[in-house]
Short mmCIF file of N, CA and C in Angstrom, two decimals:
data_model
loop_
_atom_site.label_atom_id
_atom_site.label_comp_id
_atom_site.label_asym_id
_atom_site.label_seq_id
_atom_site.Cartn_x
_atom_site.Cartn_y
_atom_site.Cartn_z
N MET F 24 -12.55 -21.42 -7.33
CA MET F 24 -11.33 -20.70 -7.63
C MET F 24 -10.04 -21.09 -6.49
N GLY F 25 -8.77 -20.58 -6.87
CA GLY F 25 -7.73 -21.07 -6.10
C GLY F 25 -7.51 -20.06 -4.86
N GLU F 26 -5.99 -19.69 -4.81
CA GLU F 26 -5.85 -18.91 -3.90
C GLU F 26 -5.60 -17.19 -4.57
N PRO F 27 -5.88 -16.07 -3.78
CA PRO F 27 -5.99 -14.79 -4.55
C PRO F 27 -4.45 -14.85 -4.90
N VAL F 28 -4.55 -13.87 -6.28
CA VAL F 28 -3.09 -13.93 -6.45
C VAL F 28 -2.60 -12.43 -6.56
N LEU F 29 -1.88 -11.93 -5.86
CA LEU F 29 -1.29 -10.46 -6.38
C LEU F 29 -0.83 -9.94 -7.22
N LEU F 30 -1.14 -9.28 -8.02
CA LEU F 30 -0.55 -8.86 -9.30
C LEU F 30 0.47 -7.65 -9.43
N ALA F 31 0.28 -6.73 -8.32
CA ALA F 31 0.99 -5.62 -8.42
C ALA F 31 0.55 -4.90 -6.26
N LEU F 32 1.62 -4.32 -6.34
CA LEU F 32 1.70 -3.51 -4.83
C LEU F 32 2.61 -2.49 -4.83
N LEU F 33 2.12 -1.16 -5.31
CA LEU F 33 2.92 -0.22 -5.22
C LEU F 33 2.59 0.73 -4.49
N PHE F 34 3.87 1.53 -4.10
CA PHE F 34 3.58 2.79 -3.58
C PHE F 34 3.89 3.87 -4.57
N ALA F 35 2.76 5.20 -4.51
CA ALA F 35 3.26 6.03 -5.74
C ALA F 35 2.74 7.38 -5.16
N ASP F 36 3.25 8.39 -5.90
CA ASP F 36 2.87 9.85 -5.47
C ASP F 36 1.74 10.02 -5.55
N ARG F 37 0.98 9.62 -6.62
CA ARG F 37 -0.43 9.60 -6.75
C ARG F 37 -0.90 8.13 -7.63
N VAL F 38 -2.13 7.72 -7.21
CA VAL F 38 -2.98 6.93 -8.16
C VAL F 38 -4.01 7.24 -8.51
N ILE F 39 -4.37 7.40 -10.21
CA ILE F 39 -5.46 8.31 -10.49
C ILE F 39 -6.51 7.17 -11.35
N SER F 40 -7.82 7.43 -11.29
CA SER F 40 -8.53 6.70 -12.17
C SER F 40 -9.29 7.48 -13.13
N GLU F 41 -8.86 7.22 -14.44
CA GLU F 41 -9.18 7.91 -15.27
C GLU F 41 -10.80 7.70 -15.73
N ASP F 42 -11.27 8.20 -16.75
CA ASP F 42 -12.62 8.36 -17.05
C ASP F 42 -13.02 7.42 -17.94
N ASN F 43 -11.80 6.85 -18.18
CA ASN F 43 -12.09 5.38 -19.72
C ASN F 43 -11.34 4.16 -18.67
N GLY F 44 -11.38 4.18 -16.89
CA GLY F 44 -11.26 3.32 -16.13
C GLY F 44 -9.76 2.86 -15.72
N LYS F 45 -9.21 3.34 -17.11
CA LYS F 45 -7.88 2.85 -16.65
C LYS F 45 -6.86 3.63 -15.39
N LYS F 46 -6.06 3.14 -14.77
CA LYS F 46 -5.42 3.72 -13.74
C LYS F 46 -3.90 4.32 -14.07
N GLY F 47 -4.04 5.55 -13.35
CA GLY F 47 -2.44 6.21 -13.75
C GLY F 47 -1.70 6.21 -12.17
N ILE F 48 -0.69 5.38 -12.95
CA ILE F 48 0.10 5.40 -11.27
C ILE F 48 1.53 6.11 -11.80
N ILE F 49 1.88 7.11 -10.66
CA ILE F 49 2.68 8.43 -10.99
C ILE F 49 3.51 8.22 -9.80
N GLY F 50 4.68 8.14 -10.39
CA GLY F 50 6.22 8.51 -9.37
C GLY F 50 5.73 6.89 -8.30
N THR F 51 6.41 5.92 -9.00
CA THR F 51 6.34 4.76 -7.87
C THR F 51 7.81 4.78 -7.25
N PHE F 52 7.89 4.68 -5.64
CA PHE F 52 8.99 4.65 -4.91
C PHE F 52 8.92 3.71 -3.90
N THR F 53 10.21 3.34 -3.34
CA THR F 53 10.50 2.48 -2.13
C THR F 53 11.08 2.78 -0.96
N LYS F 54 11.47 4.02 -1.11
CA LYS F 54 11.73 4.68 0.18
C LYS F 54 11.22 6.09 0.28
N PHE F 55 11.08 6.92 1.45
CA PHE F 55 11.34 8.11 1.67
C PHE F 55 12.01 8.67 2.75
N PHE F 56 12.48 9.63 2.36
CA PHE F 56 13.65 10.35 3.23
C PHE F 56 13.33 11.61 4.00
N THR F 57 13.85 11.85 5.16
CA THR F 57 13.54 13.06 5.87
C THR F 57 14.45 13.42 6.90
N GLY F 58 14.51 14.74 7.10
CA GLY F 58 15.23 15.54 8.14
C GLY F 58 15.09 15.28 9.53
N GLN F 59 14.08 14.61 10.22
CA GLN F 59 13.81 14.42 11.31
C GLN F 59 12.51 13.53 11.59
N PHE F 60 11.91 13.23 12.80
CA PHE F 60 10.94 12.34 13.16
C PHE F 60 10.16 12.62 14.31
N PRO F 61 9.17 12.91 14.62
CA PRO F 61 8.04 12.14 13.61
C PRO F 61 8.19 12.61 12.35
N VAL F 62 7.40 12.35 11.14
CA VAL F 62 7.17 13.08 9.90
C VAL F 62 6.23 12.58 9.32
N VAL F 63 5.30 13.58 8.55
CA VAL F 63 4.14 13.21 7.60
C VAL F 63 4.72 13.67 6.36
N PHE F 64 4.67 12.59 5.49
CA PHE F 64 5.33 12.99 4.33
C PHE F 64 3.70 13.57 3.60
N PRO F 65 3.93 14.31 2.02
CA PRO F 65 2.51 14.71 1.47
C PRO F 65 1.90 13.54 0.99
N PRO F 66 0.60 13.60 0.72
CA PRO F 66 -0.05 12.40 0.30
C PRO F 66 0.52 11.99 -0.98
N TRP F 67 0.05 10.54 -0.75
CA TRP F 67 0.63 9.65 -1.59
C TRP F 67 -0.52 8.64 -1.78
N GLY F 68 -0.31 7.54 -2.65
CA GLY F 68 -0.89 6.35 -2.77
C GLY F 68 -0.51 4.84 -2.74
N ILE F 69 -1.12 4.19 -2.52
CA ILE F 69 -0.83 2.82 -3.04
C ILE F 69 -1.92 2.09 -3.74
N TYR F 70 -1.43 1.56 -5.00
CA TYR F 70 -2.15 0.93 -5.67
C TYR F 70 -1.84 -0.99 -5.92
N VAL F 71 -3.25 -1.60 -5.88
CA VAL F 71 -3.15 -3.10 -5.86
C VAL F 71 -3.88 -3.41 -6.71
N CYS F 72 -3.40 -4.55 -7.48
CA CYS F 72 -3.97 -5.11 -8.28
C CYS F 72 -3.71 -6.64 -7.86
N VAL F 73 -5.07 -7.37 -7.92
CA VAL F 73 -5.30 -8.69 -7.14
C VAL F 73 -6.39 -9.06 -8.16
N THR F 74 -6.16 -10.81 -8.37
CA THR F 74 -6.93 -11.87 -9.42
C THR F 74 -7.03 -12.87 -8.75
N ASN F 75 -8.09 -13.80 -9.19
CA ASN F 75 -8.05 -15.15 -8.97
C ASN F 75 -9.03 -15.47 -7.48
N LEU F 76 -9.92 -13.97 -7.44
CA LEU F 76 -11.01 -14.19 -6.51
C LEU F 76 -12.23 -14.75 -6.63
N SER F 77 -13.04 -15.25 -6.01
CA SER F 77 -14.17 -15.87 -6.49
C SER F 77 -15.03 -14.83 -6.49
N PRO F 78 -16.32 -15.13 -7.16
CA PRO F 78 -17.29 -13.44 -7.55
C PRO F 78 -17.94 -13.61 -6.24
N GLY F 79 -18.21 -12.36 -5.81
CA GLY F 79 -19.23 -11.71 -4.87
C GLY F 79 -18.47 -10.24 -4.40
N ASP F 80 -18.59 -10.18 -3.16
CA ASP F 80 -18.24 -9.39 -2.29
C ASP F 80 -17.18 -9.86 -1.44
N HIS F 81 -15.97 -9.03 -1.08
CA HIS F 81 -14.52 -9.20 -0.24
C HIS F 81 -14.56 -8.27 0.36
N GLU F 82 -14.03 -8.33 1.52
CA GLU F 82 -13.32 -7.13 2.66
C GLU F 82 -11.68 -7.33 2.28
N PHE F 83 -11.00 -6.23 2.15
CA PHE F 83 -9.48 -5.99 2.03
C PHE F 83 -9.34 -5.36 2.94
N SER F 84 -8.00 -5.05 3.41
CA SER F 84 -7.22 -4.23 3.96
C SER F 84 -6.13 -4.04 3.94
N LEU F 85 -5.44 -2.57 4.17
CA LEU F 85 -3.97 -2.59 3.86
C LEU F 85 -3.15 -2.23 5.31
N GLU F 86 -2.08 -2.88 6.18
CA GLU F 86 -1.65 -2.56 7.10
C GLU F 86 -0.15 -2.27 6.75
N LEU F 87 0.27 -0.96 7.30
CA LEU F 87 1.86 -0.91 7.37
C LEU F 87 2.22 -0.21 8.46
N GLU F 88 3.37 -1.56 9.03
CA GLU F 88 3.74 -0.80 10.42
C GLU F 88 5.15 -1.32 10.20
N HIS F 89 5.94 -0.88 11.42
CA HIS F 89 7.12 -1.16 11.71
C HIS F 89 7.93 -2.43 11.66
N ALA F 90 8.90 -2.68 10.80
CA ALA F 90 9.31 -3.91 10.79
C ALA F 90 9.60 -4.59 12.18
N ASP F 91 10.14 -3.78 12.91
CA ASP F 91 10.96 -4.19 14.39
C ASP F 91 9.66 -4.10 15.56
N THR F 92 9.18 -3.10 15.52
CA THR F 92 8.49 -2.52 16.51
C THR F 92 6.85 -3.56 16.14
N GLY F 93 6.44 -3.25 14.94
CA GLY F 93 5.15 -3.74 15.01
C GLY F 93 4.14 -2.55 15.10
N GLU F 94 4.87 -1.07 15.32
CA GLU F 94 3.84 -0.35 15.49
C GLU F 94 3.22 -0.03 14.05
N LYS F 95 2.02 0.36 14.06
CA LYS F 95 1.01 0.46 12.99
C LYS F 95 1.10 1.95 12.62
N VAL F 96 1.05 2.52 11.18
CA VAL F 96 1.01 3.92 10.55
C VAL F 96 0.20 3.63 9.65
N ILE F 97 -0.46 2.85 9.05
CA ILE F 97 -1.33 2.91 8.21
C ILE F 97 -2.57 1.52 8.36
N GLY F 98 -3.95 1.75 8.91
CA GLY F 98 -4.87 0.72 8.55
C GLY F 98 -5.95 1.06 7.76
N VAL F 99 -5.84 0.85 6.45
CA VAL F 99 -7.38 1.16 5.60
C VAL F 99 -7.96 -0.38 5.24
N GLY F 100 -9.14 -0.05 4.65
CA GLY F 100 -9.39 -1.29 4.50
C GLY F 100 -10.87 -0.54 3.55
N GLY F 101 -11.64 -1.49 2.87
CA GLY F 101 -12.87 -1.70 2.64
C GLY F 101 -13.57 -2.81 1.74
N ASN F 102 -14.06 -2.58 0.67
CA ASN F 102 -14.54 -3.67 0.28
C ASN F 102 -14.42 -3.84 -1.53
N ILE F 103 -14.28 -5.15 -1.72
CA ILE F 103 -13.91 -5.08 -3.57
C ILE F 103 -15.27 -5.97 -3.94
N ARG F 104 -15.82 -5.62 -5.06
CA ARG F 104 -16.74 -6.65 -5.82
C ARG F 104 -16.10 -7.07 -6.86
N VAL F 105 -16.32 -8.37 -7.08
CA VAL F 105 -15.66 -9.51 -7.95
C VAL F 105 -16.97 -10.04 -8.70
N ASN F 106 -16.51 -9.63 -9.94
CA ASN F 106 -17.79 -10.38 -10.87
C ASN F 106 -17.49 -11.38 -11.54
N ASN F 107 -16.00 -11.21 -12.46
CA ASN F 107 -15.60 -12.52 -12.59
C ASN F 107 -14.01 -12.67 -12.42
N GLY F 108 -13.93 -13.97 -11.46
CA GLY F 108 -12.96 -14.16 -10.60
C GLY F 108 -11.66 -14.30 -11.65
N SER F 109 -11.71 -14.20 -12.52
CA SER F 109 -10.60 -14.43 -13.57
C SER F 109 -10.06 -13.08 -13.96
N GLU F 110 -10.59 -12.04 -14.00
CA GLU F 110 -10.03 -10.52 -14.24
C GLU F 110 -9.79 -9.97 -12.97
N PRO F 111 -8.66 -9.44 -13.31
CA PRO F 111 -7.85 -8.63 -12.12
C PRO F 111 -9.33 -7.13 -11.68
N VAL F 112 -8.81 -7.50 -10.38
CA VAL F 112 -9.33 -6.06 -9.89
C VAL F 112 -8.43 -5.15 -9.12
N GLU F 113 -8.46 -4.07 -9.52
CA GLU F 113 -7.60 -2.90 -9.12
C GLU F 113 -8.24 -1.86 -8.11
N ILE F 114 -7.44 -1.46 -7.31
CA ILE F 114 -7.67 -0.83 -6.09
C ILE F 114 -6.39 0.46 -5.87
N GLY F 115 -7.28 1.35 -5.85
CA GLY F 115 -6.16 2.90 -5.83
C GLY F 115 -6.63 3.39 -4.19
N ILE F 116 -5.44 3.74 -3.12
CA ILE F 116 -5.90 4.14 -2.03
C ILE F 116 -4.73 5.30 -1.96
N PRO F 117 -5.87 6.14 -1.26
CA PRO F 117 -4.99 7.50 -1.32
C PRO F 117 -4.62 7.54 0.33
N ILE F 118 -3.28 7.99 0.73
CA ILE F 118 -2.84 8.11 1.75
C ILE F 118 -2.86 9.74 2.04
N PRO F 119 -3.68 10.38 2.64
CA PRO F 119 -3.34 11.71 3.26
C PRO F 119 -2.81 11.99 4.23
N HIS F 120 -2.49 11.06 5.25
CA HIS F 120 -1.56 11.52 6.49
C HIS F 120 -1.60 10.23 7.09
N ALA F 121 -0.10 9.88 7.16
CA ALA F 121 0.66 8.82 7.80
C ALA F 121 1.49 9.26 8.66
N VAL F 122 1.70 9.08 9.87
CA VAL F 122 2.70 9.34 10.81
C VAL F 122 3.91 8.41 10.71
N PHE F 123 5.15 9.04 10.42
CA PHE F 123 5.78 7.92 10.59
C PHE F 123 6.87 8.13 11.71
N PRO F 124 7.08 7.46 12.56
CA PRO F 124 7.48 7.62 14.38
C PRO F 124 9.01 7.61 14.36
N LYS F 125 9.58 6.94 13.60
CA LYS F 125 10.92 6.43 13.51
C LYS F 125 11.52 5.97 12.28
N GLU F 126 12.95 5.98 11.28
CA GLU F 126 13.56 5.20 10.50
C GLU F 126 13.37 3.88 10.69
N GLY F 127 13.62 3.61 9.82
CA GLY F 127 13.45 1.91 9.42
C GLY F 127 12.81 1.75 8.14
N ARG F 128 12.67 -0.01 8.54
CA ARG F 128 11.93 -0.80 7.27
C ARG F 128 10.70 -1.11 7.58
N TYR F 129 9.81 -0.70 6.97
CA TYR F 129 7.94 -0.54 7.33
C TYR F 129 8.02 -1.81 6.47
N ILE F 130 6.76 -2.60 6.39
CA ILE F 130 6.10 -3.57 6.01
C ILE F 130 4.48 -3.55 5.83
N LEU F 131 4.17 -3.66 4.47
CA LEU F 131 2.65 -3.51 3.92
C LEU F 131 2.37 -4.47 3.85
N LEU F 132 1.11 -4.69 4.35
CA LEU F 132 0.25 -6.36 4.18
C LEU F 132 -1.02 -5.92 3.62
N PHE F 133 -1.02 -6.41 2.67
CA PHE F 133 -2.45 -6.68 2.05
C PHE F 133 -3.44 -8.11 2.03
N LYS F 134 -4.65 -7.58 2.66
CA LYS F 134 -4.96 -8.91 3.12
C LYS F 134 -6.53 -9.07 2.63
N VAL F 135 -7.17 -9.91 2.10
CA VAL F 135 -8.55 -10.05 1.68
C VAL F 135 -8.80 -11.25 2.66
N GLY F 136 -10.20 -11.04 3.39
CA GLY F 136 -10.45 -11.28 3.91
C GLY F 136 -9.65 -11.29 5.56
N LYS F 137 -9.23 -12.32 5.97
CA LYS F 137 -8.21 -12.42 7.18
C LYS F 137 -6.78 -12.82 6.48
N GLU F 138 -6.55 -13.43 5.05
CA GLU F 138 -5.42 -14.12 4.62
C GLU F 138 -4.59 -12.92 4.24
N ILE F 139 -3.40 -13.16 4.25
CA ILE F 139 -2.46 -12.37 3.77
C ILE F 139 -2.12 -12.75 2.72
N VAL F 140 -2.53 -11.55 1.24
CA VAL F 140 -2.19 -12.39 0.04
C VAL F 140 -0.96 -11.82 -0.39
N GLY F 141 -0.11 -10.77 0.23
CA GLY F 141 0.93 -10.13 -0.24
C GLY F 141 1.79 -9.17 0.74
N SER F 142 2.77 -8.70 0.49
CA SER F 142 3.39 -7.92 1.23
C SER F 142 4.54 -7.69 0.56
N ARG F 143 4.85 -5.60 0.90
CA ARG F 143 6.12 -5.41 0.61
C ARG F 143 6.92 -4.48 1.29
N PRO F 144 8.13 -4.22 1.44
CA PRO F 144 8.59 -3.45 2.45
C PRO F 144 8.91 -1.61 1.98
N LEU F 145 9.12 -0.80 2.59
CA LEU F 145 9.36 0.62 2.39
C LEU F 145 9.99 0.97 3.57
N TRP F 146 11.30 1.84 3.04
CA TRP F 146 12.03 2.21 3.81
C TRP F 146 12.28 3.69 4.31
N VAL F 147 12.29 3.92 5.45
CA VAL F 147 12.14 5.62 5.63
C VAL F 147 13.27 5.79 6.16
N ASP F 148 14.43 6.48 5.76
CA ASP F 148 15.65 6.86 5.99
C ASP F 148 16.19 8.26 6.72
N LYS F 149 16.57 8.76 7.40
CA LYS F 149 17.18 9.91 7.89
C LYS F 149 18.03 10.60 6.80
N LEU F 150 18.14 11.80 6.33
CA LEU F 150 19.16 12.10 5.36
C LEU F 150 20.45 12.39 6.71
N ASN F 151 21.20 12.58 6.05
CA ASN F 151 22.67 12.95 6.53
C ASN F 151 22.87 14.34 6.10
N PRO F 152 22.89 15.14 7.22
CA PRO F 152 23.04 16.43 6.99
C PRO F 152 24.58 16.37 6.11
N THR F 153 24.67 17.53 4.89
CA THR F 153 25.63 17.74 4.15
C THR F 153 26.38 19.11 4.50
#
């Protein structure tokens, strides 16, 4: 197999696994808004879909950190089993409690082993009082 290929990396209000194996991705977003810091938002989730992995077990991790300071907000991971490397592997990760210390741009990194397969930004902005 060649390099892993990231097909999707999404922030969502909920990621559910249905009885038939399908994933439900509800309420995707790219920003959080708050009136004060630090802040913990209600539970949310991350959806990952990756393909082109060699058959076998692979460690993966998701790390979310502030783009300017490198301060880590989330560090989760686990193992995925690949039976057929050409088939996509879907992962839904619930995030029940993540503390955001300040506003700004955060970067989510998805790694398989030690290799960064993809990333995406998440903005956390302060609400302007009206």
